[in-house]
GROMACS .gro file of N, CA and C in nm:
model
  327
    1MET      N    1  -0.739  -0.806   1.159
    1MET     CA    2  -0.790  -0.710   1.191
    1MET      C    3  -0.921  -0.730   1.127
    2GLY      N    4  -1.034  -0.744   1.185
    2GLY     CA    5  -1.170  -0.782   1.125
    2GLY      C    6  -1.188  -0.683   1.043
    3PHE      N    7  -1.332  -0.665   0.993
    3PHE     CA    8  -1.405  -0.537   0.906
    3PHE      C    9  -1.518  -0.631   0.897
    4ALA      N   10  -1.640  -0.554   0.907
    4ALA     CA   11  -1.830  -0.584   0.870
    4ALA      C   12  -1.718  -0.600   0.684
    5ALA      N   13  -1.868  -0.704   0.641
    5ALA     CA   14  -1.908  -0.652   0.487
    5ALA      C   15  -1.917  -0.557   0.398
    6SER      N   16  -1.953  -0.466   0.487
    6SER     CA   17  -1.994  -0.315   0.477
    6SER      C   18  -1.945  -0.263   0.531
    7ALA      N   19  -1.838  -0.225   0.546
    7ALA     CA   20  -1.797  -0.071   0.665
    7ALA      C   21  -1.749   0.068   0.576
    8HIS      N   22  -1.783   0.098   0.667
    8HIS     CA   23  -1.754   0.266   0.634
    8HIS      C   24  -1.624   0.376   0.718
    9TYR      N   25  -1.561   0.350   0.631
    9TYR     CA   26  -1.416   0.480   0.659
    9TYR      C   27  -1.387   0.650   0.604
   10ARG      N   28  -1.320   0.688   0.729
   10ARG     CA   29  -1.345   0.762   0.679
   10ARG      C   30  -1.265   0.886   0.572
   11ILE      N   31  -1.088   0.804   0.522
   11ILE     CA   32  -0.991   0.804   0.447
   11ILE      C   33  -0.928   0.669   0.446
   12VAL      N   34  -0.966   0.587   0.318
   12VAL     CA   35  -0.939   0.490   0.287
   12VAL      C   36  -0.807   0.479   0.163
   13VAL      N   37  -0.686   0.450   0.165
   13VAL     CA   38  -0.603   0.456   0.105
   13VAL      C   39  -0.551   0.280  -0.007
   14MET      N   40  -0.533   0.357  -0.127
   14MET     CA   41  -0.551   0.264  -0.175
   14MET      C   42  -0.392   0.269  -0.272
   15GLY      N   43  -0.300   0.083  -0.185
   15GLY     CA   44  -0.190   0.117  -0.198
   15GLY      C   45  -0.125   0.114  -0.129
   16GLY      N   46  -0.044   0.030  -0.098
   16GLY     CA   47   0.078   0.003   0.020
   16GLY      C   48   0.300  -0.002   0.054
   17GLY      N   49   0.216   0.106  -0.057
   17GLY     CA   50   0.457   0.222  -0.064
   17GLY      C   51   0.467   0.301  -0.028
   18THR      N   52   0.571   0.303  -0.049
   18THR     CA   53   0.631   0.495  -0.035
   18THR      C   54   0.516   0.563   0.055
   19ALA      N   55   0.446   0.588  -0.020
   19ALA     CA   56   0.304   0.688  -0.065
   19ALA      C   57   0.188   0.710   0.021
   20GLY      N   58   0.155   0.497  -0.012
   20GLY     CA   59   0.048   0.546   0.081
   20GLY      C   60   0.121   0.534   0.264
   21VAL      N   61   0.211   0.506   0.265
   21VAL     CA   62   0.265   0.522   0.402
   21VAL      C   63   0.262   0.667   0.458
   22ALA      N   64   0.372   0.743   0.391
   22ALA     CA   65   0.334   0.938   0.370
   22ALA      C   66   0.185   0.949   0.415
   23ILE      N   67   0.110   0.883   0.318
   23ILE     CA   68  -0.063   0.907   0.345
   23ILE      C   69  -0.120   0.860   0.501
   24SER      N   70  -0.096   0.809   0.528
   24SER     CA   71  -0.138   0.698   0.699
   24SER      C   72  -0.146   0.575   0.686
   25ASN      N   73   0.022   0.536   0.689
   25ASN     CA   74   0.061   0.412   0.713
   25ASN      C   75  -0.053   0.319   0.694
   26ARG      N   76  -0.091   0.228   0.645
   26ARG     CA   77  -0.194   0.151   0.591
   26ARG      C   78  -0.094   0.073   0.448
   27PHE      N   79  -0.077  -0.014   0.515
   27PHE     CA   80  -0.057  -0.125   0.412
   27PHE      C   81  -0.087  -0.264   0.374
   28LYS      N   82  -0.051  -0.310   0.278
   28LYS     CA   83  -0.107  -0.431   0.212
   28LYS      C   84  -0.025  -0.546   0.306
   29ASN      N   85   0.069  -0.557   0.202
   29ASN     CA   86   0.241  -0.660   0.249
   29ASN      C   87   0.263  -0.624   0.385
   30LEU      N   88   0.346  -0.818   0.379
   30LEU     CA   89   0.366  -0.804   0.551
   30LEU      C   90   0.499  -0.775   0.621
   31ASP      N   91   0.566  -0.695   0.484
   31ASP     CA   92   0.720  -0.644   0.414
   31ASP      C   93   0.702  -0.474   0.351
   32HIS      N   94   0.777  -0.441   0.434
   32HIS     CA   95   0.793  -0.298   0.323
   32HIS      C   96   0.956  -0.284   0.290
   33TYR      N   97   0.961  -0.231   0.144
   33TYR     CA   98   1.111  -0.230   0.101
   33TYR      C   99   1.080  -0.090   0.085
   34TYR      N  100   1.214  -0.001   0.191
   34TYR     CA  101   1.215   0.126   0.074
   34TYR      C  102   1.305   0.152  -0.016
   35GLN      N  103   1.213   0.182  -0.098
   35GLN     CA  104   1.280   0.136  -0.233
   35GLN      C  105   1.372   0.220  -0.273
   36GLY      N  106   1.406   0.394  -0.129
   36GLY     CA  107   1.514   0.455  -0.193
   36GLY      C  108   1.662   0.411  -0.101
   37GLY      N  109   1.652   0.305   0.000
   37GLY     CA  110   1.747   0.261  -0.009
   37GLY      C  111   1.833   0.092  -0.113
   38PHE      N  112   1.712   0.107  -0.178
   38PHE     CA  113   1.864  -0.014  -0.281
   38PHE      C  114   1.988   0.085  -0.349
   39THR      N  115   1.963   0.276  -0.380
   39THR     CA  116   2.074   0.263  -0.431
   39THR      C  117   2.157   0.270  -0.377
   40LEU      N  118   2.178   0.260  -0.215
   40LEU     CA  119   2.302   0.248  -0.119
   40LEU      C  120   2.341   0.079  -0.179
   41VAL      N  121   2.226   0.052  -0.094
   41VAL     CA  122   2.247  -0.147  -0.139
   41VAL      C  123   2.351  -0.139  -0.257
   42ALA      N  124   2.312  -0.104  -0.376
   42ALA     CA  125   2.369  -0.106  -0.504
   42ALA      C  126   2.545  -0.075  -0.473
   43GLY      N  127   2.558   0.012  -0.437
   43GLY     CA  128   2.673   0.109  -0.384
   43GLY      C  129   2.747   0.089  -0.308
   44GLY      N  130   2.739  -0.132  -0.256
   44GLY     CA  131   2.735  -0.182  -0.131
   44GLY      C  132   2.814  -0.108   0.004
   45LEU      N  133   2.665   0.003   0.045
   45LEU     CA  134   2.693   0.100   0.218
   45LEU      C  135   2.516   0.006   0.254
   46LYS      N  136   2.498  -0.025   0.243
   46LYS     CA  137   2.361  -0.045   0.271
   46LYS      C  138   2.349  -0.202   0.286
   47THR      N  139   2.260  -0.314   0.333
   47THR     CA  140   2.232  -0.455   0.277
   47THR      C  141   2.069  -0.442   0.271
   48VAL      N  142   1.993  -0.477   0.118
   48VAL     CA  143   1.870  -0.507   0.137
   48VAL      C  144   1.798  -0.472   0.238
   49ALA      N  145   1.880  -0.580   0.355
   49ALA     CA  146   1.821  -0.697   0.517
   49ALA      C  147   1.761  -0.540   0.528
   50SER      N  148   1.892  -0.420   0.585
   50SER     CA  149   1.838  -0.307   0.611
   50SER      C  150   1.754  -0.188   0.547
   51CYS      N  151   1.649  -0.259   0.438
   51CYS     CA  152   1.548  -0.187   0.387
   51CYS      C  153   1.472  -0.260   0.351
   52VAL      N  154   1.421  -0.349   0.464
   52VAL     CA  155   1.280  -0.368   0.448
   52VAL      C  156   1.223  -0.388   0.634
   53LYS      N  157   1.141  -0.343   0.642
   53LYS     CA  158   1.061  -0.338   0.801
   53LYS      C  159   0.904  -0.432   0.795
   54PRO      N  160   0.927  -0.479   0.924
   54PRO     CA  161   0.753  -0.544   0.832
   54PRO      C  162   0.632  -0.457   0.880
   55THR      N  163   0.615  -0.508   0.772
   55THR     CA  164   0.497  -0.384   0.741
   55THR      C  165   0.384  -0.321   0.874
   56GLN      N  166   0.387  -0.444   0.979
   56GLN     CA  167   0.314  -0.400   1.111
   56GLN      C  168   0.390  -0.270   1.192
   57ALA      N  169   0.462  -0.269   1.213
   57ALA     CA  170   0.545  -0.182   1.263
   57ALA      C  171   0.581  -0.044   1.176
   58LEU      N  172   0.488  -0.041   1.141
   58LEU     CA  173   0.507   0.058   1.081
   58LEU      C  174   0.402   0.159   1.042
   59ILE      N  175   0.262  -0.005   1.146
   59ILE     CA  176   0.084   0.093   1.093
   59ILE      C  177   0.085   0.147   1.197
   60HIS      N  178   0.048   0.305   1.237
   60HIS     CA  179  -0.018   0.328   1.352
   60HIS      C  180  -0.096   0.290   1.432
   61PRO      N  181  -0.146   0.325   1.542
   61PRO     CA  182  -0.208   0.181   1.583
   61PRO      C  183  -0.350   0.219   1.580
   62ASN      N  184  -0.433   0.358   1.506
   62ASN     CA  185  -0.527   0.408   1.515
   62ASN      C  186  -0.599   0.339   1.447
   63SER      N  187  -0.512   0.332   1.298
   63SER     CA  188  -0.573   0.260   1.182
   63SER      C  189  -0.580   0.137   1.140
   64VAL      N  190  -0.644   0.081   1.067
   64VAL     CA  191  -0.758  -0.050   1.051
   64VAL      C  192  -0.649  -0.104   0.894
   65TRP      N  193  -0.594  -0.172   0.924
   65TRP     CA  194  -0.502  -0.284   0.810
   65TRP      C  195  -0.589  -0.383   0.719
   66ILE      N  196  -0.630  -0.373   0.664
   66ILE     CA  197  -0.698  -0.464   0.536
   66ILE      C  198  -0.636  -0.554   0.428
   67GLN      N  199  -0.613  -0.633   0.485
   67GLN     CA  200  -0.538  -0.689   0.405
   67GLN      C  201  -0.602  -0.787   0.277
   68LYS      N  202  -0.655  -0.624   0.135
   68LYS     CA  203  -0.687  -0.693   0.054
   68LYS      C  204  -0.695  -0.549  -0.038
   69SER      N  205  -0.701  -0.671  -0.128
   69SER     CA  206  -0.722  -0.586  -0.309
   69SER      C  207  -0.832  -0.563  -0.382
   70ILE      N  208  -0.820  -0.453  -0.367
   70ILE     CA  209  -0.951  -0.374  -0.417
   70ILE      C  210  -0.963  -0.364  -0.601
   71ALA      N  211  -1.063  -0.470  -0.625
   71ALA     CA  212  -1.127  -0.503  -0.738
   71ALA      C  213  -1.197  -0.430  -0.797
   72GLU      N  214  -1.283  -0.336  -0.777
   72GLU     CA  215  -1.373  -0.218  -0.825
   72GLU      C  216  -1.346  -0.109  -0.755
   73LEU      N  217  -1.330  -0.062  -0.810
   73LEU     CA  218  -1.340   0.140  -0.810
   73LEU      C  219  -1.503   0.187  -0.819
   74HIS      N  220  -1.558   0.242  -0.730
   74HIS     CA  221  -1.707   0.279  -0.727
   74HIS      C  222  -1.761   0.427  -0.746
   75PRO      N  223  -1.655   0.524  -0.740
   75PRO     CA  224  -1.635   0.663  -0.689
   75PRO      C  225  -1.754   0.769  -0.715
   76LYS      N  226  -1.841   0.726  -0.771
   76LYS     CA  227  -1.933   0.806  -0.757
   76LYS      C  228  -2.009   0.750  -0.618
   77ASN      N  229  -2.003   0.674  -0.572
   77ASN     CA  230  -2.112   0.540  -0.446
   77ASN      C  231  -1.973   0.633  -0.379
   78ASN      N  232  -1.841   0.707  -0.353
   78ASN     CA  233  -1.760   0.634  -0.229
   78ASN      C  234  -1.767   0.533  -0.188
   79SER      N  235  -1.666   0.454  -0.270
   79SER     CA  236  -1.661   0.297  -0.221
   79SER      C  237  -1.656   0.242  -0.330
   80VAL      N  238  -1.519   0.114  -0.257
   80VAL     CA  239  -1.443   0.007  -0.374
   80VAL      C  240  -1.521  -0.099  -0.295
   81ILE      N  241  -1.515  -0.270  -0.431
   81ILE     CA  242  -1.512  -0.320  -0.353
   81ILE      C  243  -1.408  -0.425  -0.365
   82LEU      N  244  -1.362  -0.540  -0.274
   82LEU     CA  245  -1.266  -0.573  -0.250
   82LEU      C  246  -1.290  -0.734  -0.318
   83ASP      N  247  -1.122  -0.753  -0.336
   83ASP     CA  248  -1.127  -0.894  -0.400
   83ASP      C  249  -1.230  -1.043  -0.351
   84ASP      N  250  -1.274  -0.962  -0.201
   84ASP     CA  251  -1.362  -1.040  -0.171
   84ASP      C  252  -1.488  -1.022  -0.163
   85ASP      N  253  -1.504  -0.911  -0.215
   85ASP     CA  254  -1.660  -0.894  -0.287
   85ASP      C  255  -1.772  -0.832  -0.165
   86SER      N  256  -1.657  -0.796  -0.052
   86SER     CA  257  -1.699  -0.645   0.030
   86SER      C  258  -1.631  -0.565   0.025
   87GLU      N  259  -1.783  -0.469   0.062
   87GLU     CA  260  -1.797  -0.342  -0.004
   87GLU      C  261  -1.672  -0.198   0.110
   88ILE      N  262  -1.618  -0.158   0.044
   88ILE     CA  263  -1.591  -0.064   0.182
   88ILE      C  264  -1.612   0.107   0.070
   89LYS      N  265  -1.674   0.175   0.201
   89LYS     CA  266  -1.732   0.297   0.189
   89LYS      C  267  -1.613   0.360   0.278
   90TYR      N  268  -1.631   0.495   0.161
   90TYR     CA  269  -1.543   0.637   0.293
   90TYR      C  270  -1.595   0.764   0.222
   91ASP      N  271  -1.510   0.847   0.263
   91ASP     CA  272  -1.576   0.975   0.259
   91ASP      C  273  -1.392   0.992   0.180
   92ILE      N  274  -1.296   0.927   0.205
   92ILE     CA  275  -1.193   1.073   0.104
   92ILE      C  276  -1.113   0.936   0.057
   93LEU      N  277  -1.116   0.931  -0.108
   93LEU     CA  278  -1.070   0.781  -0.133
   93LEU      C  279  -0.907   0.858  -0.154
   94MET      N  280  -0.760   0.821  -0.119
   94MET     CA  281  -0.631   0.886  -0.172
   94MET      C  282  -0.544   0.768  -0.249
   95VAL      N  283  -0.564   0.737  -0.363
   95VAL     CA  284  -0.494   0.689  -0.434
   95VAL      C  285  -0.319   0.703  -0.425
   96ALA      N  286  -0.305   0.557  -0.400
   96ALA     CA  287  -0.147   0.570  -0.424
   96ALA      C  288  -0.097   0.489  -0.459
   97PRO      N  289  -0.166   0.322  -0.571
   97PRO     CA  290  -0.088   0.230  -0.641
   97PRO      C  291   0.089   0.218  -0.615
   98GLY      N  292   0.189   0.226  -0.698
   98GLY     CA  293   0.286   0.263  -0.707
   98GLY      C  294   0.308   0.274  -0.837
   99LEU      N  295   0.421   0.163  -0.889
   99LEU     CA  296   0.461   0.138  -0.966
   99LEU      C  297   0.542  -0.019  -1.010
  100GLU      N  298   0.543  -0.067  -1.090
  100GLU     CA  299   0.598  -0.178  -1.114
  100GLU      C  300   0.744  -0.093  -1.130
  101LEU      N  301   0.845  -0.206  -1.135
  101LEU     CA  302   0.954  -0.150  -1.278
  101LEU      C  303   0.979  -0.276  -1.328
  102ARG      N  304   0.987  -0.182  -1.419
  102ARG     CA  305   0.984  -0.310  -1.587
  102ARG      C  306   1.154  -0.292  -1.667
  103TYR      N  307   1.270  -0.321  -1.618
  103TYR     CA  308   1.410  -0.305  -1.644
  103TYR      C  309   1.360  -0.383  -1.785
  104ASP      N  310   1.314  -0.477  -1.758
  104ASP     CA  311   1.371  -0.626  -1.945
  104ASP      C  312   1.275  -0.492  -2.027
  105MET      N  313   1.198  -0.351  -1.987
  105MET     CA  314   1.192  -0.255  -2.121
  105MET      C  315   1.272  -0.141  -2.175
  106VAL      N  316   1.355  -0.126  -2.062
  106VAL     CA  317   1.461  -0.049  -2.076
  106VAL      C  318   1.576  -0.133  -2.164
  107SER      N  319   1.577  -0.056  -2.307
  107SER     CA  320   1.732  -0.058  -2.376
  107SER      C  321   1.850   0.014  -2.367
  108LEU      N  322   1.904  -0.056  -2.374
  108LEU     CA  323   2.085  -0.019  -2.354
  108LEU      C  324   2.138   0.068  -2.490
  109PHE      N  325   2.086   0.081  -2.521
  109PHE     CA  326   2.161   0.164  -2.653
  109PHE      C  327   2.095   0.060  -2.744
   0.00000   0.00000   0.00000
């Protein structure tokens, strides 16, 4: 879906994981992985495929899905700059960037 080089939205959600879907059903990735289901995969009760859904199927039809990364935050101006240098202005910014799993940093005694 296209958008203007400088657009204004009532709510902008930064992040496309589980918290983002709970906030507004807006996503960046083509597939959404339900991380909570991975414990059931490890236990042999589910398959990985059962924990993956196409993101577009989860987006509310009234939402605008902008598949870009936020390069800069400007909270004093209520705006963000995307990785293509376009600007998005907002009334409310929801920050839910998620986490990065780093099992390589966990020592096992």
